[in-house]
Structures are given as structure tokens and as C-alpha cells.
mmCIF file of C-alpha atoms in Angstrom:
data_model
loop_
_atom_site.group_PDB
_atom_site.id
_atom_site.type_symbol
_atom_site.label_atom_id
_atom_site.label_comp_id
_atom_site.label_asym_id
_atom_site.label_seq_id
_atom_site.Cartn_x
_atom_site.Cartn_y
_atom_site.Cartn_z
ATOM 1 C CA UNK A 105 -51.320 -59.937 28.031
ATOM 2 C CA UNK A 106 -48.342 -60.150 30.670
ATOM 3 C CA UNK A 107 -47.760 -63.470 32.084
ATOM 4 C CA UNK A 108 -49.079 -64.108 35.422
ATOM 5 C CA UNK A 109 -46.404 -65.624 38.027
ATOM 6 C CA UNK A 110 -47.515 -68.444 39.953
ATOM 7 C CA UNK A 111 -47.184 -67.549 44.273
ATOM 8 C CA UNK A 112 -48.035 -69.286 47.134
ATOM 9 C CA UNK A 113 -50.147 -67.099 48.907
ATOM 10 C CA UNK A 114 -51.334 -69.814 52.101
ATOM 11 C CA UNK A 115 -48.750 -67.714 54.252
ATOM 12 C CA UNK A 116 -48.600 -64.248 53.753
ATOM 13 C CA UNK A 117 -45.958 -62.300 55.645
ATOM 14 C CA UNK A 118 -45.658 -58.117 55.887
ATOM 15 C CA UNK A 119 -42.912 -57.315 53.085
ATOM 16 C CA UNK A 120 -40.807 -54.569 52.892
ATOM 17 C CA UNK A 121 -41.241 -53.353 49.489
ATOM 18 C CA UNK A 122 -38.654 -50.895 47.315
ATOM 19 C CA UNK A 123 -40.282 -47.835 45.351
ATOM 20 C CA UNK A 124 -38.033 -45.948 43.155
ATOM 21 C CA UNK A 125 -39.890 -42.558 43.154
ATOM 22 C CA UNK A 126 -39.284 -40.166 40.281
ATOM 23 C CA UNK A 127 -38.774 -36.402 41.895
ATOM 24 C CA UNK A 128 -41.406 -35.558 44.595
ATOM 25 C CA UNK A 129 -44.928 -34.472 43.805
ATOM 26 C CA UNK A 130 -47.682 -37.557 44.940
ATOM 27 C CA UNK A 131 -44.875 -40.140 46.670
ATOM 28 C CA UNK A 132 -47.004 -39.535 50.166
ATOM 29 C CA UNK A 133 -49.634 -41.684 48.276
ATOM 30 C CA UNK A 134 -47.021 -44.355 49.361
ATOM 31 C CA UNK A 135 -46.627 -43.821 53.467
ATOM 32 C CA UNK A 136 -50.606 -43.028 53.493
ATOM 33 C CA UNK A 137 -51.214 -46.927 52.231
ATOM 34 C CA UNK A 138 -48.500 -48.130 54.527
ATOM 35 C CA UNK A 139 -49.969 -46.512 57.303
ATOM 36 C CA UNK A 140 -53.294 -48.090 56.511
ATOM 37 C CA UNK A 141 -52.480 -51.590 55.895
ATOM 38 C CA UNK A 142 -51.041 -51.211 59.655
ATOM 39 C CA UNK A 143 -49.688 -54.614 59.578
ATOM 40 C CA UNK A 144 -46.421 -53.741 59.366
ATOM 41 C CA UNK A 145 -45.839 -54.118 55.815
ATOM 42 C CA UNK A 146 -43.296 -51.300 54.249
ATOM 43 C CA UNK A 147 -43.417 -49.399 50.987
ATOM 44 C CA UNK A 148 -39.919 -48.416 51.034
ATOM 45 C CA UNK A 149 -39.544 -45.069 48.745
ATOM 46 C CA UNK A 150 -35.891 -43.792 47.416
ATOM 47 C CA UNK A 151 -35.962 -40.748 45.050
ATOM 48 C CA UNK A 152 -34.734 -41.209 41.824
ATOM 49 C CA UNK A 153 -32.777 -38.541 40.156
ATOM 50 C CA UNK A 154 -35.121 -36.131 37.720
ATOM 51 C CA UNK A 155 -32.868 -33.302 35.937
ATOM 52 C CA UNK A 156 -36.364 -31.896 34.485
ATOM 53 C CA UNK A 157 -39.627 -32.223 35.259
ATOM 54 C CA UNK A 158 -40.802 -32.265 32.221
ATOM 55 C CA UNK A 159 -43.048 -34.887 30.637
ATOM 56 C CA UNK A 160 -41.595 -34.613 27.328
ATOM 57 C CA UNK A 161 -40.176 -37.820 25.479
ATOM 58 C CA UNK A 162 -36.421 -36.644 25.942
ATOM 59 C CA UNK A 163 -36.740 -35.700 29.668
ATOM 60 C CA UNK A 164 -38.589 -38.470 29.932
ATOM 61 C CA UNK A 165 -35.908 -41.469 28.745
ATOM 62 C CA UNK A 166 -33.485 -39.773 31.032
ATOM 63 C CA UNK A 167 -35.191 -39.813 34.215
ATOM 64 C CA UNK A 168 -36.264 -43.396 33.088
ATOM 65 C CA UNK A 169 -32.389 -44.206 32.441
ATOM 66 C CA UNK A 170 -30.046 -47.284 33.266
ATOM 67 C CA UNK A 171 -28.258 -45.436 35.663
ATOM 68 C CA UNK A 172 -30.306 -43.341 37.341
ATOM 69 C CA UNK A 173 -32.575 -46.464 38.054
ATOM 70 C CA UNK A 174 -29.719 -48.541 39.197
ATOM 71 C CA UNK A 175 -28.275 -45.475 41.455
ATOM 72 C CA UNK A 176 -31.591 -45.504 43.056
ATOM 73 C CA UNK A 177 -31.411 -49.195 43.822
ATOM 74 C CA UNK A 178 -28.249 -48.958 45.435
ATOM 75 C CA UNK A 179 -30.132 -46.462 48.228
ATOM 76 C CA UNK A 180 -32.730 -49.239 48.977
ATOM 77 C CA UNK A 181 -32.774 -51.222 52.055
ATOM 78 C CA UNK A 182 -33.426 -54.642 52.039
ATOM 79 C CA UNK A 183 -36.071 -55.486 50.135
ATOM 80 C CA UNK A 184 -37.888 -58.711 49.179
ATOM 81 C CA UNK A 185 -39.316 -56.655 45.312
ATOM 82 C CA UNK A 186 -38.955 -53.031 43.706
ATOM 83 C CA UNK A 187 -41.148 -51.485 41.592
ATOM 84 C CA UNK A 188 -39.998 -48.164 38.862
ATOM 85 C CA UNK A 189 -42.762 -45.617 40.195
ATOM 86 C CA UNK A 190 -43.035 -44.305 37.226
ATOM 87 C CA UNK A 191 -45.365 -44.592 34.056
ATOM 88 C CA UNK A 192 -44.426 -42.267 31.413
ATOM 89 C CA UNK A 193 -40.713 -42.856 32.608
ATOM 90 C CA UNK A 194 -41.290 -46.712 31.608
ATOM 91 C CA UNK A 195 -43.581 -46.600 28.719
ATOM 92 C CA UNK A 196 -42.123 -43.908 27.075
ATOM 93 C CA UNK A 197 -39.155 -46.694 25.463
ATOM 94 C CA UNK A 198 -42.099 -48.885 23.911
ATOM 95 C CA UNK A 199 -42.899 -52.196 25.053
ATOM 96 C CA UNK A 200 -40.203 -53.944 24.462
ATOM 97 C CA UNK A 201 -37.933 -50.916 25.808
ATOM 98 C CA UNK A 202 -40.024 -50.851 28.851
ATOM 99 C CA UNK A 203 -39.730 -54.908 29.331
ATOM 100 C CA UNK A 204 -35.853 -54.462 28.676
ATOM 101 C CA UNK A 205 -35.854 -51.853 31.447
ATOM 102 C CA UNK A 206 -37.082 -54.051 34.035
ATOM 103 C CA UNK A 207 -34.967 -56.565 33.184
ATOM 104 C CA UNK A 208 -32.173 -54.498 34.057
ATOM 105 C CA UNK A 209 -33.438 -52.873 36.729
ATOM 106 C CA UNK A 210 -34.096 -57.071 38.435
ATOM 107 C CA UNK A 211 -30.758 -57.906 37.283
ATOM 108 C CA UNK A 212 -29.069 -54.493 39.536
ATOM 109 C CA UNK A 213 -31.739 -55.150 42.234
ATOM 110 C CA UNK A 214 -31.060 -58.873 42.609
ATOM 111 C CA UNK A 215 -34.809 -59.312 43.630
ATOM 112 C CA UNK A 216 -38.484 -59.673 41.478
ATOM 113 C CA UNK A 217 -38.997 -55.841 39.509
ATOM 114 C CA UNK A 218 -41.527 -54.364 37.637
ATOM 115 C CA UNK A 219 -42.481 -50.872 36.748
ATOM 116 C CA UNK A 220 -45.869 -49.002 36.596
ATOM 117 C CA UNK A 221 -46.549 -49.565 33.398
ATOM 118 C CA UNK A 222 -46.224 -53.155 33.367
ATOM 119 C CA UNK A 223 -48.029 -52.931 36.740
ATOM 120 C CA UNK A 224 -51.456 -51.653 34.701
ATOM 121 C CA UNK A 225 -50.972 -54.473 32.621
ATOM 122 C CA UNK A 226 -51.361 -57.037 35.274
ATOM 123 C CA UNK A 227 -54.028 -55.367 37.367
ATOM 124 C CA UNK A 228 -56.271 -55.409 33.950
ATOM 125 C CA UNK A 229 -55.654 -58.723 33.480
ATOM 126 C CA UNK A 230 -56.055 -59.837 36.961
ATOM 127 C CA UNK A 231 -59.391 -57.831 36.785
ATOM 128 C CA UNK A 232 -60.218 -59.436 33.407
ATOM 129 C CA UNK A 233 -60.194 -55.897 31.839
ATOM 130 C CA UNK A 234 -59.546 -56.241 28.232
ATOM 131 C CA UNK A 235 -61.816 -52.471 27.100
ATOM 132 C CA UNK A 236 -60.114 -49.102 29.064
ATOM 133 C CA UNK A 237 -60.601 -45.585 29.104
ATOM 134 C CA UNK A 238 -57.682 -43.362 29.637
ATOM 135 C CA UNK A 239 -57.731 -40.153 31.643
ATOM 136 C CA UNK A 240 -53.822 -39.245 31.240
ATOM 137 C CA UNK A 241 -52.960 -35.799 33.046
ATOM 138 C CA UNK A 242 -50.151 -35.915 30.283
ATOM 139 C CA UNK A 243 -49.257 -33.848 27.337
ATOM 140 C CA UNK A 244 -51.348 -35.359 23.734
ATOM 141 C CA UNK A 245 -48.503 -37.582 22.640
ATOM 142 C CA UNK A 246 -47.332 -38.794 25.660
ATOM 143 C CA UNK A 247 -50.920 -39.677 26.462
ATOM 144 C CA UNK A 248 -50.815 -41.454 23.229
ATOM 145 C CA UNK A 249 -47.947 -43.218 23.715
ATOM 146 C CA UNK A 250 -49.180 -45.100 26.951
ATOM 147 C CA UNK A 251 -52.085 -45.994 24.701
ATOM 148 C CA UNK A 252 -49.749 -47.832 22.658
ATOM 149 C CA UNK A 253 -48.078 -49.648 25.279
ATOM 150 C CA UNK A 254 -51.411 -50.978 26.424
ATOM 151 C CA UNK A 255 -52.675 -51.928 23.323
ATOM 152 C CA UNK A 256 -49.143 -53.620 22.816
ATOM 153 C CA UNK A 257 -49.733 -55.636 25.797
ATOM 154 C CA UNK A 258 -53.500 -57.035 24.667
ATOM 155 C CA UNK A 259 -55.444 -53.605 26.555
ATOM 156 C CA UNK A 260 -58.350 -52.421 23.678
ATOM 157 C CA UNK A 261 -57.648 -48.617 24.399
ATOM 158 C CA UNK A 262 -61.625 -46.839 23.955
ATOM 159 C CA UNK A 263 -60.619 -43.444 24.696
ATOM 160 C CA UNK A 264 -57.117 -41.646 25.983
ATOM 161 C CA UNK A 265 -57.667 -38.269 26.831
ATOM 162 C CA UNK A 266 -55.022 -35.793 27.747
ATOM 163 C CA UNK A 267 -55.321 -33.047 30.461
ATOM 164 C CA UNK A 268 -52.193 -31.208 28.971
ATOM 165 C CA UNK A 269 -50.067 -30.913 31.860
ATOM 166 C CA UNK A 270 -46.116 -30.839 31.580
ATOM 167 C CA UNK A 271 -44.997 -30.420 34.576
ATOM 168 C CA UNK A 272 -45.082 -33.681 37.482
ATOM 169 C CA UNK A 273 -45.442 -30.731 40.193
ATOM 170 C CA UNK A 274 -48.224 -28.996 38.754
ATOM 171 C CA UNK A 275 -50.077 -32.744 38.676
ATOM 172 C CA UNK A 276 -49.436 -33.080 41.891
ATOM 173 C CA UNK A 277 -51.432 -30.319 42.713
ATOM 174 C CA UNK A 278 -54.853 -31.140 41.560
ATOM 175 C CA UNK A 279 -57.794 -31.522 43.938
ATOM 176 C CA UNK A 280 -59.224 -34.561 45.137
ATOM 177 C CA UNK A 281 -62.254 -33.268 43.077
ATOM 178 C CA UNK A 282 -60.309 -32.290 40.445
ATOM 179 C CA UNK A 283 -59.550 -35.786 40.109
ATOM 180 C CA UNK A 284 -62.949 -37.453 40.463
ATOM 181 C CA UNK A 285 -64.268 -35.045 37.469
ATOM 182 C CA UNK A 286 -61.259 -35.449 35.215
ATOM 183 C CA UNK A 287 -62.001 -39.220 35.759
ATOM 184 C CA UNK A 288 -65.593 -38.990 35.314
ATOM 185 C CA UNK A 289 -65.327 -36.860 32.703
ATOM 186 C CA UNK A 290 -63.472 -39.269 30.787
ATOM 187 C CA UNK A 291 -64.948 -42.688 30.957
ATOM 188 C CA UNK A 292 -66.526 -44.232 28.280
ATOM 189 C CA UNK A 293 -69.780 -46.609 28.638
ATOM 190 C CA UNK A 294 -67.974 -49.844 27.150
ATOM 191 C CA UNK A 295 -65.000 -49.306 29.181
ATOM 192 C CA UNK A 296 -64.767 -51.724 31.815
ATOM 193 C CA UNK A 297 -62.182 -49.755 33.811
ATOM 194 C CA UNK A 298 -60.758 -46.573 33.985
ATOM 195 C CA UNK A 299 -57.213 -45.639 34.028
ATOM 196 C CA UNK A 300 -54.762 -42.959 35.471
ATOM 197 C CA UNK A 301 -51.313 -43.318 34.500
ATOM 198 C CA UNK A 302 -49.735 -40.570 36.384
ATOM 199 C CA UNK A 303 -47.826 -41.408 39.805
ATOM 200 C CA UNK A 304 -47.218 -37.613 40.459
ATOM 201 C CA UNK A 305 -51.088 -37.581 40.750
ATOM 202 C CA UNK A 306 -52.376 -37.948 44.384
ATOM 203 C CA UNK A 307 -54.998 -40.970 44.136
ATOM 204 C CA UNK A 308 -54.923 -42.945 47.172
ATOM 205 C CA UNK A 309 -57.429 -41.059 49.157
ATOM 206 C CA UNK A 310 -59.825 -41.134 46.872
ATOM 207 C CA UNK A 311 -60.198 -44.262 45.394
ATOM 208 C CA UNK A 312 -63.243 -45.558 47.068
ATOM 209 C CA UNK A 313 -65.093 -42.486 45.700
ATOM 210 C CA UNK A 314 -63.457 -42.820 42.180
ATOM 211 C CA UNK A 315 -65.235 -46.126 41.914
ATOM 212 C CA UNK A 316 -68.219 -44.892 43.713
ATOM 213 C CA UNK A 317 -68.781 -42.194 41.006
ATOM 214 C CA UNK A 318 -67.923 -44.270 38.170
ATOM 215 C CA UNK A 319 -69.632 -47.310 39.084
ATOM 216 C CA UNK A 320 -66.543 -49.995 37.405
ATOM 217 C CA UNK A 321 -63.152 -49.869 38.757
ATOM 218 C CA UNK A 322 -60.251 -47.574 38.345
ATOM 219 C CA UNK A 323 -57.122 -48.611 38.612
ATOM 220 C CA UNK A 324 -54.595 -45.493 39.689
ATOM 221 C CA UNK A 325 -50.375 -45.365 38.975
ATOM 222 C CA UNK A 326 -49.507 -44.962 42.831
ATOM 223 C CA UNK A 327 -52.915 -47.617 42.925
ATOM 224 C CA UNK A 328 -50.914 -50.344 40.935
ATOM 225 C CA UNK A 329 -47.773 -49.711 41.881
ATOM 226 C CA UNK A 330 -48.193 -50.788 45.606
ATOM 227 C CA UNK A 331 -50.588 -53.328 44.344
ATOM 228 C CA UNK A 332 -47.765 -55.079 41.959
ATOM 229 C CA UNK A 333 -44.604 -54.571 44.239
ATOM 230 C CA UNK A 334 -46.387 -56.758 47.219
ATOM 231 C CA UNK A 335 -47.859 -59.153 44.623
ATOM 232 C CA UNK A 336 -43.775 -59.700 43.340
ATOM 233 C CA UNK A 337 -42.977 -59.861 47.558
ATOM 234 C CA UNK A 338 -45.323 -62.680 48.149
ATOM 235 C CA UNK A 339 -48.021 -60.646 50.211
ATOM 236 C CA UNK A 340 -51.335 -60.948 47.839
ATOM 237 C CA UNK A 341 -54.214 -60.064 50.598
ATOM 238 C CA UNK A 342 -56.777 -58.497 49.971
ATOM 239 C CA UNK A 343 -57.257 -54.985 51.664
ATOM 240 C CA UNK A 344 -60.717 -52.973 51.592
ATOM 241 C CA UNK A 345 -60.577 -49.446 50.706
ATOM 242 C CA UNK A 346 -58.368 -49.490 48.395
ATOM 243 C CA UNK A 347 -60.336 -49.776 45.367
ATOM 244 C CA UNK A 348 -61.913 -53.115 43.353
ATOM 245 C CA UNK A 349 -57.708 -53.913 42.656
ATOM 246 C CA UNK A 350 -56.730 -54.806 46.568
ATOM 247 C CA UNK A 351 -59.909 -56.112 47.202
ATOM 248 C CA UNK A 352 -59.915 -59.206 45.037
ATOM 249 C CA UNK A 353 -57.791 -61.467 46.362
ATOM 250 C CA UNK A 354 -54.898 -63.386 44.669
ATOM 251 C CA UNK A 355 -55.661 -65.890 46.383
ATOM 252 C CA UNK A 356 -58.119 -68.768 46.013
#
């Protein structure tokens, strides 16, 4: 599993956060948490540069590239961490590709980065989720591909199904329902989570009822994201209604 790193969490302050935001399709997820934590913390997001919206492998490397991510960085204001919004854009170069990338992406930013992939990573763990089930709104093999990075980094992958969509603004359509039955619809009994990898997916406003249905947690791409970002900023409160994730507290 990912390392966990070790924060002092006695004296939590409201952070303003950088989120590098692939395109526009579900980056309102972002400004609706903001605006419910009311306590002045900032989720600061910057649209990155996507030529096509397309997830496919090779539109997917681009919009995950160098210097698109580093062009993005250079539009943030200050900012204590920044997170790559964007899942198949980081696991799409492997594990190690995806662990290079951040690297980068800290070393232009100057400041703690992750991305969403690596975010999923350390929710699970923090959770003490070791079996998932996948409900990707991805294309087969790109669906298959973030199974691989979690099973790279120690996640027992139970099922990964694919809902076959290509396009981040057609995912960014779907229904609040739409996305408690795709959800539901793809749990499996030993999984002791359920995952959605998408961040052009609008999940925010339903997570309560995601768990509430599926009775474990689920753990959500714009979900993480936030989640990870203010863990690397030094703000690890727990907040209700935002799922099983922001309620446990790093703390304690």
C-alpha cells in the first residue's frame, strides 16, 4: 500500500487547496464541498488543458502530460497542496508512471502533490479496505487498467465493471439515480468498499445515500480528491456528510 505521511493534526487551520481540473464536466463537485465545510477552507480549481475528451489511452497520456500539468500549476494561487483531478489521466501511465507524475508535478508546484489515483489508494488504506468493487463509467480497458493500478498498489480488485462511456461530458451527465444504481448494481458481497474512479462524474451530493444504499462505504474521484489534497495541507477533520472517508478522523 502507499505510505502514510505522518501530520500533526492538534491545530488544524482552513487551507487553501489547488485542484488541477481536467476540462469541465463534474468540477462544481468542488465549490459544492467548499461551500459546505463553511469554514473557510478553499478548493482552489484551475482547468487543465484537454485537446479531446476522449477516454482513450492516447488522449488520455496527453491530457495527463508534463506540461499541461505544470501549465496548470503556474495558474494556481497560493496554495499550501495540489492534487491532479484526474483518475484515468494518472493511472493510465501505470504505477510507477503515475508515481513519476506526481513527482513532477510536487517538484513544478513546490508544495505536497498527489493525484486521484494515488488518492484511492490512501483512502482504502486509511479505511483498512484491502477487497473493492469497481463501478468505472469508463470504456472496458481503461476500466481495466485502473484495476491494475490498484492491485499494483496492494487493492484485491473483486469486480471492475465498465459503463462504456467515452466521452468526460456525457459522464457528467448522469443522474443522481443513475449513479446510485450503477453503484448498486455493481457491488459485490465481499467487497468492503465500492469505488468510482471518474472525476467528470457528479458524486458529492449523493454520497450519504450511496452509502445508505450500499450499506459499506464508497469512496468517489471528486470524494478522494478533496479528501487527499486537505490531508497533504495539514487540515485532517473530520466532516459529516460526506461519506464514511471525511468522517473518520485522521486524527487520534
Amino acid at each position: 500500500m502507499v505510505a502514510s505521511t505522518s501530520v500533526d493534526w492538534s491545530d488544524p487551520v482552513a487551507p487553501t487547496a489547488g485542484i488541477l481540473y481536467p476540462g469541465h464536466s463534474a468540477e462544481d463537485d468542488y465549490p459544492e464541498l467548499e461551500a459546505a465545510f463553511g469554514d473557510g477552507t478553499r478548493l482552489a480549481v484551475v482547468h487543465t488543458e484537454m485537446r479531446e475528451d476522449a477516454h482513450r489511452v492516447d488522449a488520455l497520456l496527453e491530457v495527463g502530460g508534463r506540461e499541461v500539468l505544470a501549465e496548470g500549476v503556474r495558474r494556481l494561487p497560493p496554495v499550501e497542496a495540489v492534487i491532479w483531478a484526474c483518475t484515468s489521466g494518472s493511472f493510465v501511465f501505470g504505477y510507477d508512471g503515475a508515481a513519476e507524475q506526481v513527482a513532477k508535478l510536487r517538484a513544478v508546484a513546490g508544495v505536497p502533490a498527489s493525484s486521484t489515483s494515488f488518492a484511492f489508494l490512501r483512502a482504502a488504506e486509511h479505511l483498512g479496505v484491502r477487497r473493492v468493487a469497481v463501478a468505472a463509467t469508463y470504456p472496458a480497458d481503461v476500466a481495466g487498467l485502473f484495476a491494475e493500478f490498484l492491485r499494483a498498489g496492494g487493492v484485491r480488485v473483486l469486480r471492475c465493471a465498465s459503463r462504456g462511456i467515452v466521452t468526460a461530458a456525457e459522464v457528467g451527465t448522469l443522474t443522481d439515480e443513475q449513479v446510485c444504481e450503477f453503484a448498486a448494481a455493481n457491488d459485490h458481497e465481499s467487497a468492503e468498499a465500492v469505488l468510482l474512479p471518474d472525476t467528470a462524474l457528479h458524486t458529492v451530493g449523493v454520497l450519504e445515500e450511496l452509502e445508505r444504499r450500499l450499506g459499506k462505504p464508497v469512496l468517489t474521484a471528486n470524494q478522494v480528491s478533496a479528501w487527499e489534497v486537505l490531508r497533504l495541507a495539514g487540515d485532517g477533520r473530520s466532516r459529516d456528510g460526506f461519506g464514511t472517508l471525511f468522517r473518520s478522523s485522521h486524527g487520534g
